[in-house]
mmCIF file of C-alpha atoms and ligand atoms in Angstrom:
data_model
loop_
_atom_site.group_PDB
_atom_site.id
_atom_site.type_symbol
_atom_site.label_atom_id
_atom_site.label_comp_id
_atom_site.label_asym_id
_atom_site.label_seq_id
_atom_site.Cartn_x
_atom_site.Cartn_y
_atom_site.Cartn_z
ATOM 1 C CA MET V 13 11.064 1.119 6.024
ATOM 2 C CA SER V 14 9.957 2.722 9.245
ATOM 3 C CA GLN V 15 6.846 4.658 8.215
ATOM 4 C CA LEU V 16 3.545 3.612 6.703
ATOM 5 C CA ARG V 17 3.185 4.871 3.139
ATOM 6 C CA LYS V 18 0.251 4.687 0.757
ATOM 7 C CA PHE V 19 0.866 3.974 -2.938
ATOM 8 C CA VAL V 20 -1.965 4.539 -5.401
ATOM 9 C CA ILE V 21 -1.891 3.914 -9.153
ATOM 10 C CA PRO V 22 -4.537 3.410 -11.827
ATOM 11 C CA GLU V 23 -5.053 0.297 -13.883
ATOM 12 C CA LEU V 24 -2.755 0.866 -16.842
ATOM 13 C CA VAL V 25 -1.909 -0.570 -20.221
ATOM 14 C CA PHE V 26 1.532 0.382 -21.569
ATOM 15 C CA GLY V 27 2.953 -0.195 -25.036
ATOM 16 C CA ASP V 28 2.584 0.144 -28.777
ATOM 17 C CA GLY V 29 -1.129 -0.170 -29.568
ATOM 18 C CA ALA V 30 -2.383 0.425 -25.999
ATOM 19 C CA VAL V 31 -4.914 2.929 -27.344
ATOM 20 C CA HIS V 32 -6.687 0.194 -29.295
ATOM 21 C CA VAL V 33 -8.293 -1.288 -26.172
ATOM 22 C CA LEU V 34 -10.139 1.982 -25.507
ATOM 23 C CA GLY V 35 -13.513 0.741 -26.752
ATOM 24 C CA ARG V 36 -13.336 -2.369 -24.624
ATOM 25 C CA TYR V 37 -12.578 -0.371 -21.466
ATOM 26 C CA ALA V 38 -15.359 2.141 -22.170
ATOM 27 C CA ASN V 39 -17.700 -0.813 -22.634
ATOM 28 C CA ASN V 40 -16.594 -2.335 -19.335
ATOM 29 C CA PHE V 41 -17.799 0.841 -17.630
ATOM 30 C CA GLY V 42 -21.194 0.339 -19.290
ATOM 31 C CA SER V 43 -20.803 3.635 -21.091
ATOM 32 C CA GLU V 44 -23.316 4.864 -23.650
ATOM 33 C CA LYS V 45 -21.981 8.383 -24.154
ATOM 34 C CA VAL V 46 -18.474 9.667 -23.589
ATOM 35 C CA LEU V 47 -17.149 13.181 -23.103
ATOM 36 C CA ILE V 48 -13.769 13.325 -24.842
ATOM 37 C CA VAL V 49 -11.621 16.135 -23.428
ATOM 38 C CA THR V 50 -8.764 17.322 -25.631
ATOM 39 C CA ASP V 51 -7.274 20.575 -26.917
ATOM 40 C CA ALA V 52 -7.580 22.427 -30.211
ATOM 41 C CA GLY V 53 -4.029 21.517 -31.271
ATOM 42 C CA LEU V 54 -4.743 17.822 -30.923
ATOM 43 C CA ILE V 55 -7.827 17.973 -33.145
ATOM 44 C CA ALA V 56 -5.315 18.321 -36.017
ATOM 45 C CA THR V 57 -3.593 15.048 -35.067
ATOM 46 C CA PRO V 58 -5.175 11.652 -35.852
ATOM 47 C CA TRP V 59 -5.646 10.743 -32.182
ATOM 48 C CA VAL V 60 -9.020 12.297 -31.384
ATOM 49 C CA ASP V 61 -10.666 10.843 -34.510
ATOM 50 C CA LYS V 62 -9.098 7.526 -33.606
ATOM 51 C CA ALA V 63 -10.698 7.626 -30.135
ATOM 52 C CA VAL V 64 -14.109 8.518 -31.625
ATOM 53 C CA ASP V 65 -13.814 5.625 -34.117
ATOM 54 C CA LEU V 66 -12.753 3.107 -31.471
ATOM 55 C CA LEU V 67 -15.771 4.057 -29.352
ATOM 56 C CA ARG V 68 -18.135 3.930 -32.333
ATOM 57 C CA GLU V 69 -16.982 0.393 -33.111
ATOM 58 C CA GLU V 70 -18.304 -0.568 -29.677
ATOM 59 C CA GLY V 71 -21.575 1.275 -30.277
ATOM 60 C CA ILE V 72 -20.653 4.104 -27.897
ATOM 61 C CA ALA V 73 -21.466 7.711 -28.803
ATOM 62 C CA SER V 74 -19.167 10.616 -27.903
ATOM 63 C CA VAL V 75 -18.973 14.403 -27.827
ATOM 64 C CA VAL V 76 -15.690 16.308 -27.988
ATOM 65 C CA PHE V 77 -14.772 19.207 -25.698
ATOM 66 C CA SER V 78 -11.623 20.906 -26.983
ATOM 67 C CA ASP V 79 -11.754 24.370 -25.434
ATOM 68 C CA VAL V 80 -8.703 23.656 -23.265
ATOM 69 C CA SER V 81 -5.675 25.966 -23.199
ATOM 70 C CA PRO V 82 -2.178 25.321 -21.854
ATOM 71 C CA ASN V 83 -2.432 26.027 -18.096
ATOM 72 C CA PRO V 84 -6.173 25.123 -18.209
ATOM 73 C CA ARG V 85 -8.568 27.651 -16.671
ATOM 74 C CA ASP V 86 -11.432 27.318 -14.190
ATOM 75 C CA PHE V 87 -14.003 28.585 -16.733
ATOM 76 C CA GLN V 88 -12.910 25.872 -19.184
ATOM 77 C CA VAL V 89 -13.555 23.238 -16.520
ATOM 78 C CA HIS V 90 -16.999 24.741 -15.882
ATOM 79 C CA ALA V 91 -17.814 24.785 -19.627
ATOM 80 C CA GLY V 92 -16.692 21.174 -19.975
ATOM 81 C CA ALA V 93 -18.856 20.107 -17.024
ATOM 82 C CA GLU V 94 -21.845 21.839 -18.617
ATOM 83 C CA MET V 95 -21.277 19.906 -21.845
ATOM 84 C CA TYR V 96 -20.947 16.668 -19.867
ATOM 85 C CA HIS V 97 -24.347 17.216 -18.225
ATOM 86 C CA LYS V 98 -26.159 18.603 -21.286
ATOM 87 C CA ALA V 99 -25.000 15.784 -23.561
ATOM 88 C CA GLY V 100 -25.909 13.166 -20.937
ATOM 89 C CA CYS V 101 -22.411 11.683 -20.734
ATOM 90 C CA ASP V 102 -21.552 8.887 -18.335
ATOM 91 C CA ILE V 103 -17.747 8.648 -18.539
ATOM 92 C CA ILE V 104 -14.838 10.956 -19.454
ATOM 93 C CA ILE V 105 -11.893 10.205 -21.715
ATOM 94 C CA ALA V 106 -8.937 12.606 -21.863
ATOM 95 C CA VAL V 107 -6.790 12.577 -24.990
ATOM 96 C CA GLY V 108 -3.862 14.950 -24.659
ATOM 97 C CA GLY V 109 -1.103 16.319 -22.495
ATOM 98 C CA GLY V 110 -1.283 17.539 -18.927
ATOM 99 C CA SER V 111 -3.665 20.376 -19.768
ATOM 100 C CA ALA V 112 -6.368 18.171 -21.294
ATOM 101 C CA MET V 113 -5.989 15.532 -18.576
ATOM 102 C CA ASP V 114 -6.090 18.064 -15.726
ATOM 103 C CA CYS V 115 -9.124 19.768 -17.264
ATOM 104 C CA ALA V 116 -10.823 16.361 -17.607
ATOM 105 C CA LYS V 117 -10.160 15.672 -13.923
ATOM 106 C CA GLY V 118 -11.703 19.039 -13.019
ATOM 107 C CA ILE V 119 -14.761 18.284 -15.165
ATOM 108 C CA GLY V 120 -15.055 14.948 -13.374
ATOM 109 C CA ILE V 121 -15.155 16.710 -9.997
ATOM 110 C CA LEU V 122 -17.957 19.028 -11.103
ATOM 111 C CA ALA V 123 -19.889 16.134 -12.650
ATOM 112 C CA THR V 124 -20.552 14.642 -9.222
ATOM 113 C CA ASN V 125 -19.816 17.394 -6.665
ATOM 114 C CA GLU V 126 -21.560 20.706 -5.917
ATOM 115 C CA GLY V 127 -19.656 24.014 -6.109
ATOM 116 C CA GLY V 128 -17.071 25.820 -8.241
ATOM 117 C CA ILE V 129 -13.764 24.135 -9.042
ATOM 118 C CA SER V 130 -11.812 26.478 -6.751
ATOM 119 C CA SER V 131 -13.577 25.035 -3.705
ATOM 120 C CA PHE V 132 -11.757 21.718 -4.199
ATOM 121 C CA GLN V 133 -8.173 22.962 -4.146
ATOM 122 C CA GLY V 134 -5.742 21.581 -1.610
ATOM 123 C CA VAL V 135 -5.371 18.054 -0.295
ATOM 124 C CA ASP V 136 -8.288 15.605 -0.006
ATOM 125 C CA ASN V 137 -11.125 18.069 -0.591
ATOM 126 C CA VAL V 138 -13.007 16.068 -3.249
ATOM 127 C CA LYS V 139 -15.726 14.220 -1.342
ATOM 128 C CA VAL V 140 -17.764 12.369 -3.991
ATOM 129 C CA PRO V 141 -15.964 10.057 -6.438
ATOM 130 C CA CYS V 142 -15.892 11.306 -10.054
ATOM 131 C CA PRO V 143 -17.310 9.472 -13.092
ATOM 132 C CA PRO V 144 -14.954 6.897 -14.647
ATOM 133 C CA LEU V 145 -11.948 8.584 -16.279
ATOM 134 C CA ILE V 146 -9.738 7.019 -18.939
ATOM 135 C CA CYS V 147 -6.560 8.972 -19.762
ATOM 136 C CA ILE V 148 -4.676 8.655 -23.040
ATOM 137 C CA PRO V 149 -1.522 10.790 -22.800
ATOM 138 C CA THR V 150 -0.037 12.316 -25.966
ATOM 139 C CA THR V 151 3.025 13.802 -24.246
ATOM 140 C CA ALA V 152 5.716 12.057 -22.207
ATOM 141 C CA GLY V 153 6.248 13.983 -19.009
ATOM 142 C CA THR V 154 3.236 15.277 -17.126
ATOM 143 C CA SER V 155 2.043 11.847 -15.936
ATOM 144 C CA ALA V 156 -1.379 13.261 -15.110
ATOM 145 C CA ASP V 157 -2.577 9.902 -16.448
ATOM 146 C CA VAL V 158 -1.311 8.162 -13.310
ATOM 147 C CA SER V 159 -1.205 10.945 -10.730
ATOM 148 C CA GLN V 160 -3.373 12.170 -7.850
ATOM 149 C CA PHE V 161 -2.844 15.759 -9.037
ATOM 150 C CA ALA V 162 -4.972 18.161 -11.084
ATOM 151 C CA ILE V 163 -3.629 21.663 -11.673
ATOM 152 C CA ILE V 164 -6.191 24.290 -12.737
ATOM 153 C CA SER V 165 -5.643 28.045 -13.097
ATOM 154 C CA ASP V 166 -7.924 30.385 -11.143
ATOM 155 C CA SER V 167 -8.432 33.062 -13.811
ATOM 156 C CA ALA V 168 -9.526 35.818 -11.425
ATOM 157 C CA GLU V 169 -6.737 35.322 -8.895
ATOM 158 C CA GLN V 170 -4.142 34.382 -11.565
ATOM 159 C CA VAL V 171 -3.010 31.492 -9.451
ATOM 160 C CA LYS V 172 -2.671 27.801 -10.189
ATOM 161 C CA MET V 173 -4.764 25.666 -7.909
ATOM 162 C CA ALA V 174 -3.413 22.248 -7.008
ATOM 163 C CA ILE V 175 -6.141 19.688 -6.381
ATOM 164 C CA ILE V 176 -4.557 16.622 -4.783
ATOM 165 C CA SER V 177 -6.807 13.691 -4.005
ATOM 166 C CA LYS V 178 -7.007 9.948 -4.474
ATOM 167 C CA THR V 179 -10.189 10.634 -6.451
ATOM 168 C CA MET V 180 -7.982 12.345 -9.068
ATOM 169 C CA VAL V 181 -6.225 9.080 -9.965
ATOM 170 C CA PRO V 182 -7.745 8.039 -13.309
ATOM 171 C CA ASP V 183 -9.477 4.664 -13.453
ATOM 172 C CA VAL V 184 -7.490 3.583 -16.492
ATOM 173 C CA ALA V 185 -4.384 4.939 -18.244
ATOM 174 C CA LEU V 186 -3.808 3.757 -21.803
ATOM 175 C CA ILE V 187 -0.164 4.716 -22.318
ATOM 176 C CA ASP V 188 0.724 4.336 -25.973
ATOM 177 C CA PRO V 189 4.159 5.835 -26.783
ATOM 178 C CA ARG V 190 3.216 6.055 -30.456
ATOM 179 C CA LEU V 191 0.899 8.963 -29.607
ATOM 180 C CA THR V 192 3.888 11.049 -28.495
ATOM 181 C CA MET V 193 5.449 10.962 -31.958
ATOM 182 C CA THR V 194 3.467 14.034 -33.026
ATOM 183 C CA MET V 195 5.193 16.235 -30.408
ATOM 184 C CA ASP V 196 7.510 18.931 -31.740
ATOM 185 C CA PRO V 197 11.143 18.994 -30.489
ATOM 186 C CA ALA V 198 10.619 21.840 -27.988
ATOM 187 C CA LEU V 199 7.559 20.202 -26.408
ATOM 188 C CA THR V 200 9.435 16.888 -26.326
ATOM 189 C CA ALA V 201 12.297 18.525 -24.414
ATOM 190 C CA HIS V 202 10.074 20.527 -22.045
ATOM 191 C CA THR V 203 7.814 17.633 -21.112
ATOM 192 C CA GLY V 204 10.820 15.299 -20.772
ATOM 193 C CA ILE V 205 12.503 17.689 -18.339
ATOM 194 C CA ASP V 206 9.214 17.992 -16.441
ATOM 195 C CA ALA V 207 9.437 14.216 -15.918
ATOM 196 C CA LEU V 208 13.053 14.561 -14.742
ATOM 197 C CA VAL V 209 11.982 17.198 -12.213
ATOM 198 C CA HIS V 210 9.100 14.976 -11.028
ATOM 199 C CA ALA V 211 11.616 12.225 -10.316
ATOM 200 C CA VAL V 212 14.183 14.477 -8.594
ATOM 201 C CA GLU V 213 11.577 16.217 -6.428
ATOM 202 C CA ALA V 214 9.915 12.907 -5.507
ATOM 203 C CA TYR V 215 13.276 11.416 -4.517
ATOM 204 C CA VAL V 216 14.189 14.278 -2.163
ATOM 205 C CA SER V 217 10.586 14.829 -0.993
ATOM 206 C CA THR V 218 9.893 14.479 2.720
ATOM 207 C CA GLY V 219 7.104 12.116 1.574
ATOM 208 C CA ASN V 220 9.516 9.704 -0.111
ATOM 209 C CA SER V 221 9.458 5.976 0.589
ATOM 210 C CA ALA V 222 11.382 2.886 -0.474
ATOM 211 C CA LEU V 223 8.665 2.222 -3.039
ATOM 212 C CA THR V 224 8.708 5.701 -4.601
ATOM 213 C CA ASP V 225 12.546 5.767 -4.542
ATOM 214 C CA VAL V 226 12.751 2.786 -6.898
ATOM 215 C CA HIS V 227 10.647 4.571 -9.497
ATOM 216 C CA ALA V 228 12.278 7.982 -9.008
ATOM 217 C CA LEU V 229 15.847 6.726 -9.450
ATOM 218 C CA LYS V 230 14.937 4.626 -12.492
ATOM 219 C CA ALA V 231 13.204 7.617 -14.067
ATOM 220 C CA ILE V 232 16.237 9.894 -13.597
ATOM 221 C CA GLU V 233 18.525 7.301 -15.153
ATOM 222 C CA LEU V 234 16.248 6.719 -18.153
ATOM 223 C CA ILE V 235 15.529 10.382 -18.867
ATOM 224 C CA LEU V 236 19.190 11.395 -18.820
ATOM 225 C CA LYS V 237 19.946 8.524 -21.171
ATOM 226 C CA TYR V 238 17.056 8.658 -23.607
ATOM 227 C CA LEU V 239 15.722 12.225 -23.743
ATOM 228 C CA PRO V 240 18.774 13.420 -25.733
ATOM 229 C CA LYS V 241 18.255 10.523 -28.146
ATOM 230 C CA VAL V 242 14.591 11.324 -28.745
ATOM 231 C CA VAL V 243 15.292 15.042 -29.165
ATOM 232 C CA LYS V 244 17.896 14.124 -31.791
ATOM 233 C CA GLU V 245 15.791 11.441 -33.489
ATOM 234 C CA PRO V 246 12.135 12.402 -32.871
ATOM 235 C CA ASP V 247 10.829 9.851 -35.386
ATOM 236 C CA SER V 248 12.309 6.883 -33.526
ATOM 237 C CA TYR V 249 9.564 4.863 -31.843
ATOM 238 C CA ALA V 250 12.165 3.034 -29.742
ATOM 239 C CA TRP V 251 13.371 6.271 -28.082
ATOM 240 C CA ARG V 252 9.816 7.554 -27.680
ATOM 241 C CA GLU V 253 8.928 4.382 -25.805
ATOM 242 C CA LYS V 254 11.938 4.695 -23.491
ATOM 243 C CA VAL V 255 11.076 8.288 -22.576
ATOM 244 C CA MET V 256 7.415 7.416 -22.051
ATOM 245 C CA PHE V 257 8.478 4.574 -19.770
ATOM 246 C CA ALA V 258 10.715 6.985 -17.854
ATOM 247 C CA SER V 259 7.838 9.439 -17.530
ATOM 248 C CA LEU V 260 5.625 6.654 -16.165
ATOM 249 C CA HIS V 261 8.228 5.817 -13.506
ATOM 250 C CA ALA V 262 8.492 9.488 -12.572
ATOM 251 C CA GLY V 263 4.695 9.747 -12.367
ATOM 252 C CA LEU V 264 4.385 6.738 -10.050
ATOM 253 C CA ALA V 265 7.048 8.310 -7.826
ATOM 254 C CA PHE V 266 5.737 11.860 -7.591
ATOM 255 C CA SER V 267 2.059 10.976 -7.414
ATOM 256 C CA ASN V 268 2.802 9.131 -4.180
ATOM 257 C CA ALA V 269 5.748 11.091 -2.716
ATOM 258 C CA SER V 270 4.559 14.529 -3.925
ATOM 259 C CA LEU V 271 6.849 17.279 -5.211
ATOM 260 C CA GLY V 272 8.762 20.318 -3.975
ATOM 261 C CA ALA V 273 9.816 23.923 -4.496
ATOM 262 C CA VAL V 274 10.481 23.639 -8.247
ATOM 263 C CA HIS V 275 6.840 22.792 -8.859
ATOM 264 C CA ALA V 276 5.510 25.304 -6.328
ATOM 265 C CA MET V 277 7.513 28.043 -8.072
ATOM 266 C CA ALA V 278 6.665 26.835 -11.601
ATOM 267 C CA HIS V 279 2.953 26.764 -10.754
ATOM 268 C CA SER V 280 3.234 30.369 -9.627
ATOM 269 C CA LEU V 281 4.906 31.337 -12.934
ATOM 270 C CA GLY V 282 2.248 29.483 -14.923
ATOM 271 C CA GLY V 283 -0.633 31.069 -13.018
ATOM 272 C CA THR V 284 0.746 34.618 -13.039
ATOM 273 C CA LEU V 285 2.465 34.860 -16.426
ATOM 274 C CA ASP V 286 1.037 31.855 -18.302
ATOM 275 C CA LEU V 287 4.516 30.395 -18.931
ATOM 276 C CA ALA V 288 5.034 26.797 -20.118
ATOM 277 C CA HIS V 289 5.230 24.388 -17.183
ATOM 278 C CA GLY V 290 8.095 22.158 -18.327
ATOM 279 C CA GLU V 291 10.253 25.082 -19.388
ATOM 280 C CA CYS V 292 9.781 26.816 -16.014
ATOM 281 C CA ASN V 293 10.791 23.616 -14.239
ATOM 282 C CA ALA V 294 13.885 23.294 -16.413
ATOM 283 C CA LEU V 295 14.995 26.839 -15.586
ATOM 284 C CA LEU V 296 14.322 26.554 -11.850
ATOM 285 C CA LEU V 297 15.740 23.097 -11.110
ATOM 286 C CA GLU V 298 19.446 23.926 -10.653
ATOM 287 C CA HIS V 299 18.637 26.919 -8.433
ATOM 288 C CA VAL V 300 16.286 24.949 -6.193
ATOM 289 C CA VAL V 301 18.889 22.172 -5.915
ATOM 290 C CA ALA V 302 21.441 24.789 -4.801
ATOM 291 C CA TYR V 303 19.040 25.879 -2.053
ATOM 292 C CA ASN V 304 17.926 22.368 -1.052
ATOM 293 C CA TYR V 305 21.240 20.494 -1.180
ATOM 294 C CA SER V 306 22.303 20.911 2.436
ATOM 295 C CA TYR V 307 18.931 19.613 3.653
ATOM 296 C CA ALA V 308 19.172 16.321 1.724
ATOM 297 C CA VAL V 309 22.880 15.792 1.040
ATOM 298 C CA GLU V 310 22.872 12.009 0.745
ATOM 299 C CA ARG V 311 19.913 11.960 -1.604
ATOM 300 C CA TYR V 312 21.359 14.638 -3.896
ATOM 301 C CA GLU V 313 24.701 12.823 -3.915
ATOM 302 C CA ARG V 314 22.907 9.667 -5.065
ATOM 303 C CA ILE V 315 21.316 11.689 -7.877
ATOM 304 C CA GLY V 316 24.752 13.176 -8.644
ATOM 305 C CA LYS V 317 26.121 9.678 -9.262
ATOM 306 C CA ILE V 318 23.364 9.015 -11.799
ATOM 307 C CA VAL V 319 24.036 12.382 -13.479
ATOM 308 C CA GLU V 320 27.752 11.525 -13.593
ATOM 309 C CA ILE V 321 27.126 8.238 -15.387
ATOM 310 C CA GLY V 322 24.233 9.484 -17.518
ATOM 311 C CA LEU V 323 26.005 12.555 -18.850
ATOM 312 C CA GLY V 324 29.487 11.026 -18.888
ATOM 313 C CA MET V 325 30.801 13.756 -16.585
ATOM 314 C CA GLN V 326 33.672 13.425 -14.168
ATOM 315 C CA GLU V 327 32.999 13.323 -10.407
ATOM 316 C CA VAL V 328 29.530 14.872 -10.065
ATOM 317 C CA SER V 329 29.714 15.402 -6.325
ATOM 318 C CA GLY V 330 28.940 18.455 -4.232
ATOM 319 C CA VAL V 331 26.303 21.080 -4.817
ATOM 320 C CA GLU V 332 28.082 22.993 -7.569
ATOM 321 C CA ALA V 333 28.825 19.975 -9.728
ATOM 322 C CA ILE V 334 25.269 18.617 -9.409
ATOM 323 C CA CYS V 335 23.740 21.985 -10.322
ATOM 324 C CA GLN V 336 26.147 22.291 -13.217
ATOM 325 C CA GLY V 337 25.138 18.816 -14.422
ATOM 326 C CA PHE V 338 21.461 19.774 -14.500
ATOM 327 C CA ARG V 339 22.256 23.063 -16.216
ATOM 328 C CA ARG V 340 24.323 21.288 -18.833
ATOM 329 C CA PHE V 341 21.529 18.817 -19.464
ATOM 330 C CA ARG V 342 18.777 21.398 -19.964
ATOM 331 C CA GLU V 343 20.994 23.509 -22.226
ATOM 332 C CA HIS V 344 21.817 20.413 -24.251
ATOM 333 C CA MET V 345 18.036 19.883 -24.577
ATOM 334 C CA GLY V 346 17.718 23.417 -25.966
ATOM 335 C CA VAL V 347 16.492 25.234 -22.838
ATOM 336 C CA LYS V 348 18.941 28.115 -22.645
ATOM 337 C CA GLY V 349 19.089 31.433 -20.807
ATOM 338 C CA GLY V 350 16.848 32.211 -17.854
ATOM 339 C CA LEU V 351 13.395 33.389 -16.811
ATOM 340 C CA GLY V 352 14.299 36.960 -17.792
ATOM 341 C CA GLN V 353 14.188 36.018 -21.477
ATOM 342 C CA ARG V 354 10.705 34.555 -20.919
ATOM 343 C CA GLY V 355 9.207 37.845 -19.763
ATOM 344 C CA VAL V 356 9.820 37.589 -16.013
ATOM 345 C CA SER V 357 11.175 40.743 -14.371
ATOM 346 C CA SER V 358 12.392 41.496 -10.867
ATOM 347 C CA GLU V 359 9.132 43.409 -10.203
ATOM 348 C CA ASN V 360 7.191 40.143 -10.595
ATOM 349 C CA ILE V 361 9.240 38.304 -7.995
ATOM 350 C CA PRO V 362 7.536 39.286 -4.703
ATOM 351 C CA VAL V 363 4.117 38.249 -6.041
ATOM 352 C CA LEU V 364 5.527 35.045 -7.551
ATOM 353 C CA ALA V 365 7.157 34.093 -4.260
ATOM 354 C CA GLU V 366 4.043 34.947 -2.262
ATOM 355 C CA LYS V 367 1.890 32.668 -4.438
ATOM 356 C CA ALA V 368 4.473 29.847 -4.348
ATOM 357 C CA MET V 369 4.459 29.980 -0.532
ATOM 358 C CA SER V 370 0.884 28.688 -0.453
ATOM 359 C CA ASP V 371 1.309 25.943 -3.080
ATOM 360 C CA PRO V 372 0.777 22.467 -1.552
ATOM 361 C CA CYS V 373 3.871 21.142 -3.373
ATOM 362 C CA LEU V 374 6.093 23.239 -1.119
ATOM 363 C CA VAL V 375 5.053 21.236 1.938
ATOM 364 C CA THR V 376 7.197 18.224 0.959
ATOM 365 C CA ASN V 377 10.292 20.188 -0.107
ATOM 366 C CA PRO V 378 13.335 18.963 1.914
ATOM 367 C CA HIS V 379 13.194 22.240 3.839
ATOM 368 C CA PHE V 380 10.311 24.725 4.056
ATOM 369 C CA PRO V 381 11.686 28.041 2.781
ATOM 370 C CA ASN V 382 10.521 31.503 3.741
ATOM 371 C CA GLN V 383 9.267 33.990 1.177
ATOM 372 C CA ARG V 384 12.549 35.900 1.020
ATOM 373 C CA GLU V 385 14.403 32.683 0.212
ATOM 374 C CA LEU V 386 12.015 31.922 -2.643
ATOM 375 C CA GLU V 387 12.522 35.464 -3.946
ATOM 376 C CA GLU V 388 16.269 34.831 -3.983
ATOM 377 C CA ILE V 389 15.823 31.615 -5.956
ATOM 378 C CA TYR V 390 13.686 33.442 -8.537
ATOM 379 C CA GLU V 391 16.294 36.208 -8.773
ATOM 380 C CA LYS V 392 19.047 33.690 -9.492
ATOM 381 C CA ALA V 393 16.892 32.045 -12.172
ATOM 382 C CA LEU V 394 16.202 35.315 -14.027
HETATM 383 FE FE1 LIG Y 18 5.289 18.845 -13.562
#
């Protein structure tokens, strides 16, 4: 360990029933009125009502903001902040996947800071701490509940803004794997592969450290082992818990080591074409590994060993075998074909690459690519 590294995580409660301590935590913050941030799809699940009931039992009132889309937009953050102020809220609780949690983080920024949400993009640009934020994830993969990241789409520029700041780490994460049991198989696979990519990118990141490595390697091992089981048996709590635990490890790793080209390029696809984040990551991973391999050979070889054991493959060594391992895994999880089948065409590529070039995640990629190189990666992933 030769360099100083900072490691930030929220207070967290993990396990079956973790959500039940919500009222107590809200009370500890002295809250009288909560803004619950969620999305329309989750209103149909029992989880939002459950949160409202748990708060009511503690005598705490709440209002629900559910106008949050996948790839949450700047105007949704602004609308949520308006509701927060108008209703006189004092804390924020996010119930949902990455979209709801990222939107909640954005609302938190505007609750205490002046200006539009776009003025906070980049690293360490949030000056005033946000109101208390409790995150209750309902997917296993994004890890926004433990991370320093908030990703919001700029609707005018059609670009995803990455807001990276210690102030974005939630105060409390209540990680209850039972809440992920309502995910459909495709979302389970996409979010699970997102977690895998978090772990891989954190491990090869130029911001890696001995502390983030431990979490990244454990996450890769667990996801390769348990994601196929949960996709096959989605009603098994035991598998759901394993994948949630893996996602937590991946989140602790990437929040502190940052990410790389897969995320920079996936953010560009999400901002420009509104494509699903986890699916983009799944389709880009093997092509980014092919580009990155020679810049981090030892680290990719270590990952190759885990892929070899996890997938029961023979001798996963060298760039081709490692890429093939990842391809095999995502296809086995149901992510087949390429970006071309998701509406991406070669005409989109220059703009996609240009936007990815300015994404903060690219900074910690093992090697900083030029725009032409990113265009080539997109072409291969079509
Ligand atoms: Fe991600």
